[in-house]
Coordinates of C-alpha atoms in Angstrom, one line a residue:
M1286 CA 0.0 0.0 0.0
P1287 CA 1.4 3.4 -0.9
E1288 CA 2.6 5.8 1.8
I1289 CA -0.1 8.2 3.0
N1290 CA 0.7 11.9 2.8
P1291 CA -0.6 13.3 6.2
T1292 CA -0.9 16.8 4.9
S1293 CA -3.2 16.0 2.1
T1294 CA -6.7 17.5 2.2
S1295 CA -8.5 14.1 2.1
I1296 CA -6.5 12.9 5.2
K1297 CA -7.3 16.1 7.1
K1298 CA -11.0 15.5 6.3
I1299 CA -11.1 11.8 7.2
L1300 CA -8.7 11.6 10.2
P1301 CA -11.1 13.4 12.6
L1302 CA -13.7 10.8 11.6
I1303 CA -11.3 8.0 12.3
L1304 CA -10.7 9.3 15.8
A1305 CA -14.4 9.8 16.2
T1306 CA -15.0 6.1 15.4
A1307 CA -12.6 5.1 18.2
I1308 CA -14.2 7.5 20.8
F1309 CA -17.6 6.4 19.5
M1310 CA -16.9 2.8 20.3
Q1311 CA -15.7 3.6 23.8
M1312 CA -18.5 6.0 24.7
L1313 CA -21.2 3.7 23.2
D1314 CA -19.8 0.8 25.2
S1315 CA -19.7 2.6 28.5
T1316 CA -23.1 4.2 28.3
I1317 CA -24.8 1.1 27.1
L1318 CA -23.3 -0.8 30.1
N1319 CA -24.5 1.9 32.6
T1320 CA -28.2 1.5 31.9
S1321 CA -27.9 -2.3 31.5
L1322 CA -26.1 -3.1 34.8
P1323 CA -29.2 -4.2 36.7
S1324 CA -30.3 -6.6 34.0
I1325 CA -26.8 -8.0 33.6
A1326 CA -26.6 -8.4 37.4
K1327 CA -29.9 -10.3 37.5
D1328 CA -28.8 -12.7 34.7
L1329 CA -25.4 -13.3 36.4
Q1330 CA -27.0 -13.5 39.9
E1331 CA -25.1 -10.5 41.2
S1332 CA -26.2 -7.3 43.1
P1333 CA -26.4 -4.2 40.8
L1334 CA -24.2 -2.2 43.2
N1335 CA -21.5 -4.9 43.0
M1336 CA -21.4 -4.7 39.2
Q1337 CA -19.0 -1.7 39.2
N1338 CA -16.2 -4.3 38.7
A1339 CA -17.4 -4.7 35.1
I1340 CA -16.9 -0.9 34.5
I1341 CA -13.8 -0.3 36.7
S1342 CA -11.9 -3.3 35.4
Y1343 CA -12.1 -1.8 32.0
V1344 CA -11.1 1.7 33.2
L1345 CA -8.1 0.3 35.2
T1346 CA -6.9 -1.6 32.2
L1347 CA -6.9 1.6 30.2
A1348 CA -5.0 3.4 32.9
V1349 CA -2.4 0.6 33.2
F1350 CA -1.6 0.2 29.4
M1351 CA -2.1 3.7 28.2
P1352 CA 1.4 4.8 29.3
A1353 CA 2.8 2.5 26.6
S1354 CA 0.7 4.0 23.8
G1355 CA 3.1 6.7 22.9
F1356 CA 6.1 4.4 22.8
L1357 CA 4.3 1.7 20.8
A1358 CA 3.0 4.4 18.3
D1359 CA 6.6 5.8 17.9
R1360 CA 8.2 2.4 17.6
F1361 CA 5.7 0.6 15.3
G1362 CA 3.7 3.4 13.8
T1363 CA 0.4 5.0 14.5
K1364 CA -1.4 3.1 11.8
K1365 CA -0.3 -0.4 12.9
I1366 CA -1.1 0.1 16.6
F1367 CA -4.4 1.8 15.9
I1368 CA -5.6 -1.2 13.8
I1369 CA -4.3 -3.7 16.3
S1370 CA -6.2 -1.9 19.1
L1371 CA -9.4 -2.0 17.1
I1372 CA -9.0 -5.8 16.7
F1373 CA -8.4 -6.2 20.4
F1374 CA -11.4 -4.1 21.3
S1375 CA -13.8 -5.9 18.9
A1376 CA -12.6 -9.3 20.2
G1377 CA -13.1 -8.2 23.8
S1378 CA -16.6 -7.2 22.9
L1379 CA -17.3 -10.7 21.5
F1380 CA -15.9 -12.3 24.7
C1381 CA -18.1 -10.0 26.8
A1382 CA -21.2 -11.2 25.0
L1383 CA -20.2 -14.8 25.6
S1384 CA -19.6 -14.4 29.3
Q1385 CA -21.4 -16.7 31.7
N1386 CA -20.5 -15.1 35.0
L1387 CA -19.1 -11.9 36.5
T1388 CA -15.5 -13.2 36.5
Q1389 CA -15.7 -14.0 32.7
L1390 CA -17.2 -10.6 32.1
V1391 CA -14.5 -8.8 34.0
I1392 CA -11.7 -10.7 32.1
S1393 CA -13.4 -9.9 28.8
R1394 CA -13.6 -6.2 29.8
V1395 CA -9.8 -6.3 30.4
V1396 CA -9.3 -7.6 26.8
Q1397 CA -11.5 -4.7 25.7
G1398 CA -9.4 -2.3 27.8
V1399 CA -6.2 -3.4 26.2
G1400 CA -7.6 -2.3 22.8
G1401 CA -9.1 0.8 24.2
S1402 CA -5.9 1.8 26.0
L1403 CA -4.2 2.2 22.5
M1404 CA -7.2 3.1 20.3
T1405 CA -8.1 6.6 21.4
P1406 CA -4.7 8.0 22.4
V1407 CA -3.0 6.8 19.2
G1408 CA -5.8 8.3 17.2
K1409 CA -5.4 11.6 19.1
L1410 CA -1.6 11.5 18.6
A1411 CA -2.0 11.1 14.8
L1412 CA -4.5 14.1 14.9
I1413 CA -2.1 16.3 16.9
K1414 CA 0.8 15.5 14.6
T1415 CA -1.2 16.1 11.4
F1416 CA -2.8 19.5 12.3
D1417 CA -1.1 22.8 13.1
K1418 CA -1.8 24.4 16.5
N1419 CA -4.2 26.9 15.0
E1420 CA -6.2 24.1 13.3
L1421 CA -6.1 21.7 16.3
L1422 CA -9.1 23.1 18.3
K1423 CA -11.4 22.9 15.2
A1424 CA -10.1 19.4 14.3
M1425 CA -10.4 18.1 17.8
N1426 CA -13.9 19.6 18.3
F1427 CA -15.0 18.1 14.9
A1428 CA -13.6 14.7 15.9
V1429 CA -15.7 14.6 19.1
V1430 CA -19.0 15.8 17.5
P1431 CA -19.8 12.5 15.6
A1432 CA -18.6 10.5 18.7
L1433 CA -21.2 12.1 20.8
I1434 CA -23.8 10.1 19.0
G1435 CA -22.5 7.2 21.2
P1436 CA -24.0 8.5 24.5
V1437 CA -27.3 9.3 22.7
L1438 CA -27.6 5.8 21.3
G1439 CA -26.0 4.0 24.2
P1440 CA -28.7 4.4 26.9
L1441 CA -31.6 4.1 24.4
V1442 CA -30.2 1.2 22.4
G1443 CA -29.0 -0.5 25.6
G1444 CA -32.3 -0.1 27.3
Y1445 CA -34.3 -1.5 24.4
M1446 CA -32.0 -4.4 23.8
V1447 CA -32.1 -5.4 27.5
D1448 CA -35.9 -5.0 27.7
Y1449 CA -36.8 -6.6 24.4
F1450 CA -33.8 -8.8 23.4
S1451 CA -30.9 -9.6 25.7
W1452 CA -27.9 -7.7 27.2
H1453 CA -25.5 -9.7 25.1
W1454 CA -26.3 -7.5 22.1
I1455 CA -25.0 -4.4 23.8
F1456 CA -21.5 -5.8 23.2
L1457 CA -22.0 -7.4 19.8
I1458 CA -23.0 -3.9 18.4
N1459 CA -19.3 -2.9 18.7
I1460 CA -18.1 -5.4 16.1
P1461 CA -19.5 -3.8 12.9
I1462 CA -18.3 -0.4 14.2
G1463 CA -14.8 -1.8 14.8
I1464 CA -14.7 -3.2 11.2
I1465 CA -15.6 0.2 9.9
G1466 CA -12.8 1.7 11.9
I1467 CA -10.3 -0.9 10.6
I1468 CA -11.3 -0.1 7.0
L1469 CA -10.9 3.6 7.5
G1470 CA -7.6 3.2 9.4
L1471 CA -6.1 1.0 6.6
K1472 CA -6.9 3.6 4.0
Y1473 CA -6.4 7.0 5.7
M1474 CA -4.5 6.6 9.0
P1475 CA -1.0 8.2 8.7
N1476 CA 1.8 6.0 10.0
Y1477 CA 4.0 8.3 12.2
K1478 CA 7.1 6.7 13.6
S1479 CA 10.2 7.8 15.5
D1480 CA 13.6 6.5 14.7
S1481 CA 15.1 6.8 18.1
V1482 CA 12.8 5.2 20.6
D1483 CA 13.9 3.8 24.0
F1484 CA 11.1 2.3 26.1
D1485 CA 11.3 3.0 29.9
L1486 CA 10.2 -0.5 31.0
K1487 CA 11.1 0.2 34.7
G1488 CA 9.2 3.5 34.7
F1489 CA 6.2 1.9 33.0
L1490 CA 6.0 -0.9 35.6
I1491 CA 6.3 1.5 38.5
F1492 CA 3.7 3.9 37.1
A1493 CA 1.3 1.0 36.3
A1494 CA 1.7 -0.4 39.8
A1495 CA 0.9 3.1 41.3
S1496 CA -2.2 3.4 39.1
L1497 CA -3.5 0.0 40.0
L1498 CA -2.9 0.4 43.8
L1499 CA -4.6 3.8 43.9
S1500 CA -7.6 2.5 41.9
I1501 CA -7.9 -0.7 43.9
S1502 CA -7.8 1.3 47.2
L1503 CA -10.7 3.5 46.0
E1504 CA -12.7 0.3 45.2
L1505 CA -12.0 -1.1 48.6
F1506 CA -12.9 2.1 50.5
A1507 CA -16.5 1.1 50.1
D1508 CA -15.8 -1.6 52.7
I1509 CA -15.8 0.6 55.8
Q1510 CA -15.3 -2.3 58.2
N1511 CA -11.8 -3.1 56.8
I1512 CA -10.4 0.4 56.6
T1513 CA -6.9 -0.3 57.8
P1514 CA -5.8 -2.6 54.9
V1515 CA -7.5 -0.2 52.4
L1516 CA -5.5 2.7 53.7
L1517 CA -2.3 0.7 53.5
V1518 CA -3.0 0.0 49.8
F1519 CA -3.8 3.7 49.2
I1520 CA -0.5 4.8 50.9
L1521 CA 1.4 2.2 49.0
G1522 CA 0.0 3.6 45.7
F1523 CA 1.3 7.0 46.6
L1524 CA 4.7 5.6 47.6
F1525 CA 4.9 4.0 44.1
L1526 CA 4.1 7.4 42.6
Y1527 CA 7.0 8.9 44.6
Y1528 CA 9.2 6.1 43.5
Y1529 CA 8.3 6.9 39.9
Y1530 CA 9.2 10.6 40.6
R1531 CA 12.6 9.6 41.9
H1532 CA 13.1 7.3 38.9
A1533 CA 12.1 10.0 36.4
K1534 CA 14.4 12.5 38.1
R1535 CA 17.4 10.1 37.6
G1536 CA 16.4 8.4 34.3
K1537 CA 17.7 9.5 30.9
N1538 CA 14.5 8.8 29.0
P1539 CA 11.5 8.3 31.4
I1540 CA 8.2 7.3 30.0
F1541 CA 6.7 10.5 31.4
P1542 CA 9.5 13.2 31.6
L1543 CA 9.2 15.6 34.5
S1544 CA 9.8 18.4 32.1
L1545 CA 6.2 18.0 31.0
F1546 CA 5.1 19.6 34.3
Q1547 CA 7.3 22.6 33.7
V1548 CA 4.7 23.5 31.0
R1549 CA 2.1 25.5 33.0
T1550 CA -0.8 24.9 30.7
F1551 CA -0.2 21.2 30.7
R1552 CA 0.2 21.1 34.5
V1553 CA -3.1 23.0 35.1
G1554 CA -4.8 21.0 32.5
I1555 CA -3.8 17.7 34.0
I1556 CA -4.8 18.7 37.6
G1557 CA -8.0 20.3 36.4
N1558 CA -8.9 17.2 34.4
L1559 CA -8.4 15.0 37.4
A1560 CA -10.3 17.1 39.8
T1561 CA -13.2 18.0 37.5
R1562 CA -13.8 14.6 36.1
L1563 CA -13.7 13.2 39.7
G1564 CA -17.1 14.9 40.2
I1565 CA -18.6 14.7 36.7
S1566 CA -17.7 11.0 35.8
S1567 CA -20.1 9.4 38.3
I1568 CA -23.2 11.1 37.0
P1569 CA -23.8 8.9 33.9
L1570 CA -23.7 5.9 36.2
L1571 CA -25.5 7.2 39.3
L1572 CA -28.5 8.8 37.5
P1573 CA -29.6 5.6 35.6
L1574 CA -29.0 3.5 38.8
M1575 CA -31.3 5.9 40.8
I1576 CA -34.0 5.9 38.2
Q1577 CA -34.1 2.1 38.1
I1578 CA -33.4 1.3 41.8
A1579 CA -35.1 4.2 43.6
Y1580 CA -37.9 5.0 41.1
K1581 CA -38.4 1.4 40.0
Q1582 CA -38.4 2.4 36.3
S1583 CA -37.2 0.3 33.3
A1584 CA -33.8 0.4 31.6
V1585 CA -35.6 2.1 28.6
T1586 CA -36.9 4.9 30.8
S1587 CA -33.5 5.5 32.4
G1588 CA -32.0 5.5 28.9
W1589 CA -34.5 8.2 27.7
M1590 CA -33.7 10.3 30.8
V1591 CA -29.9 10.3 30.1
A1592 CA -30.2 10.9 26.4
P1593 CA -30.7 14.7 26.5
M1594 CA -27.3 15.1 28.0
A1595 CA -25.6 13.7 24.9
I1596 CA -27.9 15.6 22.5
T1597 CA -27.1 19.0 23.9
A1598 CA -23.4 18.0 24.2
M1599 CA -23.5 17.7 20.4
F1600 CA -25.2 21.1 20.2
G1601 CA -22.6 22.6 22.5
K1602 CA -19.7 21.6 20.2
S1603 CA -20.9 24.2 17.6
Y1604 CA -20.5 27.0 20.2
V1605 CA -17.3 26.0 22.0
I1606 CA -14.9 27.7 19.5
K1607 CA -16.9 30.9 19.6
I1608 CA -16.9 30.9 23.4
L1609 CA -13.2 30.2 23.7
N1610 CA -12.3 32.8 21.1
K1611 CA -14.4 35.4 22.9
Y1612 CA -13.7 34.7 26.6
G1613 CA -10.5 32.7 26.6
Y1614 CA -9.7 29.5 28.4
R1615 CA -9.2 30.8 31.9
K1616 CA -12.6 32.5 32.2
T1617 CA -14.4 29.8 30.2
L1618 CA -13.1 26.9 32.4
M1619 CA -13.7 28.7 35.7
V1620 CA -17.3 29.7 35.0
N1621 CA -18.2 26.5 33.2
T1622 CA -17.0 24.3 36.0
L1623 CA -19.0 26.3 38.6
V1624 CA -22.1 25.9 36.4
I1625 CA -21.6 22.1 36.1
G1626 CA -21.1 21.7 39.9
T1627 CA -24.3 23.7 40.6
L1628 CA -26.3 21.7 38.1
I1629 CA -25.1 18.4 39.7
C1630 CA -26.3 19.8 43.1
C1631 CA -29.7 20.5 41.6
L1632 CA -30.1 16.7 40.9
A1633 CA -30.4 16.4 44.7
I1634 CA -33.5 18.7 45.0
P1635 CA -36.4 16.4 43.8
D1636 CA -37.7 13.9 46.4
I1637 CA -39.1 10.5 45.7
H1638 CA -42.6 11.9 44.9
T1639 CA -41.4 14.4 42.4
S1640 CA -42.0 13.7 38.7
L1641 CA -39.1 12.3 36.7
Y1642 CA -39.6 15.1 34.2
W1643 CA -38.0 17.4 36.7
F1644 CA -34.6 15.9 35.9
I1645 CA -34.8 16.5 32.1
P1646 CA -34.0 20.3 32.1
I1647 CA -31.0 19.8 34.4
I1648 CA -29.7 16.9 32.3
T1649 CA -30.3 18.8 29.1
V1650 CA -28.3 21.9 30.3
L1651 CA -25.6 19.8 31.9
G1652 CA -24.8 18.1 28.6
F1653 CA -24.2 21.5 26.9
F1654 CA -21.7 22.6 29.6
N1655 CA -20.0 19.2 29.8
S1656 CA -19.3 19.5 26.0
I1657 CA -17.6 22.9 26.5
Q1658 CA -15.6 21.6 29.5
F1659 CA -14.1 18.5 27.9
T1660 CA -13.1 20.3 24.7
S1661 CA -11.5 23.1 26.6
M1662 CA -9.6 20.9 29.1
N1663 CA -8.3 18.6 26.4
T1664 CA -7.0 21.3 24.1
I1665 CA -5.4 23.6 26.7
S1666 CA -3.5 20.7 28.1
I1667 CA -1.5 20.2 24.8
A1668 CA -1.5 23.9 23.8
D1669 CA 2.2 24.6 24.7
L1670 CA 3.7 21.1 24.3
R1671 CA 6.7 20.9 21.9
N1672 CA 7.0 18.3 19.2
F1673 CA 9.3 16.0 21.3
Q1674 CA 6.8 16.2 24.2
T1675 CA 3.7 15.3 22.2
S1676 CA 3.8 11.5 22.5
S1677 CA 4.5 11.3 26.2
G1678 CA 2.2 14.3 27.0
N1679 CA -0.7 12.9 25.0
S1680 CA -0.3 9.5 26.7
L1681 CA -0.1 11.0 30.2
L1682 CA -3.2 13.1 29.5
S1683 CA -5.1 10.0 28.3
V1684 CA -4.0 8.1 31.4
N1685 CA -5.0 11.0 33.7
Q1686 CA -8.5 11.2 32.1
Q1687 CA -9.1 7.5 32.4
L1688 CA -7.9 7.4 36.0
A1689 CA -10.2 10.3 36.8
I1690 CA -13.1 8.5 35.2
G1691 CA -12.3 5.4 37.3
F1692 CA -11.8 7.4 40.4
G1693 CA -15.1 9.3 39.8
I1694 CA -17.1 6.1 39.4
A1695 CA -15.6 4.5 42.5
F1696 CA -15.9 7.8 44.4
G1697 CA -19.5 8.2 43.6
L1698 CA -20.4 4.6 44.5
I1699 CA -18.4 4.9 47.8
I1700 CA -20.3 8.0 48.8
L1701 CA -23.6 6.3 47.8
K1702 CA -22.8 3.3 50.0
V1703 CA -21.7 5.5 52.9
F1704 CA -25.0 7.3 52.8
E1705 CA -26.9 4.1 52.4
N1706 CA -25.4 2.9 55.7
S1707 CA -26.1 6.1 57.5
S1708 CA -28.9 6.3 60.0
F1709 CA -30.2 9.8 59.1
I1710 CA -31.5 8.8 55.7
N1711 CA -34.1 6.5 57.4
N1712 CA -33.4 3.5 55.1
E1713 CA -34.6 5.5 52.0
V1714 CA -32.3 4.7 49.1
H1715 CA -33.4 7.8 47.2
N1716 CA -32.1 10.1 49.9
A1717 CA -28.8 8.3 49.7
F1718 CA -28.7 9.2 46.0
R1719 CA -29.7 12.9 46.8
Y1720 CA -26.9 13.4 49.3
T1721 CA -24.4 11.7 46.9
F1722 CA -25.3 14.2 44.1
L1723 CA -25.0 17.1 46.6
T1724 CA -21.5 15.9 47.7
V1725 CA -20.3 15.3 44.1
G1726 CA -21.6 18.7 43.0
I1727 CA -19.9 20.6 45.8
L1728 CA -16.6 18.9 44.9
T1729 CA -17.0 19.9 41.3
I1730 CA -17.6 23.6 42.3
F1731 CA -14.4 23.7 44.3
S1732 CA -12.4 22.2 41.4
A1733 CA -13.2 25.4 39.4
F1734 CA -10.6 27.3 41.3
I1735 CA -7.8 25.2 39.8
F1736 CA -8.2 27.0 36.5
R1737 CA -7.4 30.3 38.2
R1738 CA -3.7 29.3 37.6
L1739 CA -4.2 29.8 33.9
H1740 CA -3.2 33.2 32.4
I1741 CA -5.7 35.3 30.4
S1742 CA -3.5 34.8 27.3
D1743 CA -3.2 31.0 27.6
G1744 CA -4.5 29.2 24.6
K1745 CA -4.2 32.1 22.1
N1746 CA -2.0 29.9 19.9
L1747 CA -5.0 27.6 19.5
K1748 CA -7.3 30.4 18.4
S1749 CA -8.9 29.4 15.1
Q1750 CA -11.4 30.9 12.7
E1751 CA -15.0 30.2 13.6

């Protein structure tokens, strides 16, 4: 096959669609699973609140293997790794559909995670290397617009499949999408490589151990009766992070160079991503769970309730460039995060006798502001990275995002279980959900102040034509 010219007009048109296909698969998969957990739990004879292992095992696999994505892309080429990742993800989806118990489902989700750990970051890396900085915001924004169809279809398709067919089809739907991604990748994906690549195996293992220990500790925090061993695992995770810091300080070519954190926009973007997603990430799981468990509604109903968030997120993508060009990254991110936190707190207002329609305006507006938030955080993080920092910086940003999602899901479920076991809610599960939304919303509000560290002029090099 002839070598692809990454600067050609056709590649610049198709490449965002290729990245959108990868993100689409991940988002469709995760949102389908959220509304289908109670049905899967019933079939596998598990409690719905214990099914988070099926979600978090996938997220942890992403976090563990994503650090290697930059190296593998540089060593073997973005095209090869992207196609291999799609094959892994599609195969994992098939294994999920064939699972007979929770253990098999978790293992199959790990296979999916191996593919997903390379799929999106390698696609993003190809996009970053292809487009100039002043084209990147528009390209990245365009890449995410088609992918937002995933969350729209996910809850609805998942709900209907569970209610009228079987939950197995929520995984089988990934296979034709994966085939489309492979065909597009073979024809249009540029094959960027680096001649001098040295993999930091020791650093990779240390960082992977730290990510796993911290994530496992968050999982185990829900078991309040055994708090001592959980704290030990949590502390051990931070010790591994410190060990990695010492290793990166001495190493010649660490997998994540410490010089990345000397770039202020990258540093603020990483911290802001982690803190903000810690609050936001639990909502797509908690809301469908509340509608099904507390309100006793079907998976289809919970799917329709979540769908407006994704529809308005697509609508928000058409405004994000105008907003950033007018107000800048600093003001946009601070105000936007405050609005998101307030909206999450509003989910705690309705009691069990309030109509479900009360939630629709909140979810609708929340989707719009989430769209602005994610595009802004993703682009400002890579705004000032130099060419030699792109691979490692993009990998670390992807790891950080997935860890934040995993932490957010675990954090939301931990808070929910704490309130469920509290005496003042009078054994009313709906009140436990209300206090959880309030706690998560307040946390998100506080995370807005992280973006004060940005300068007014930050992100001007990303400014593009509307």
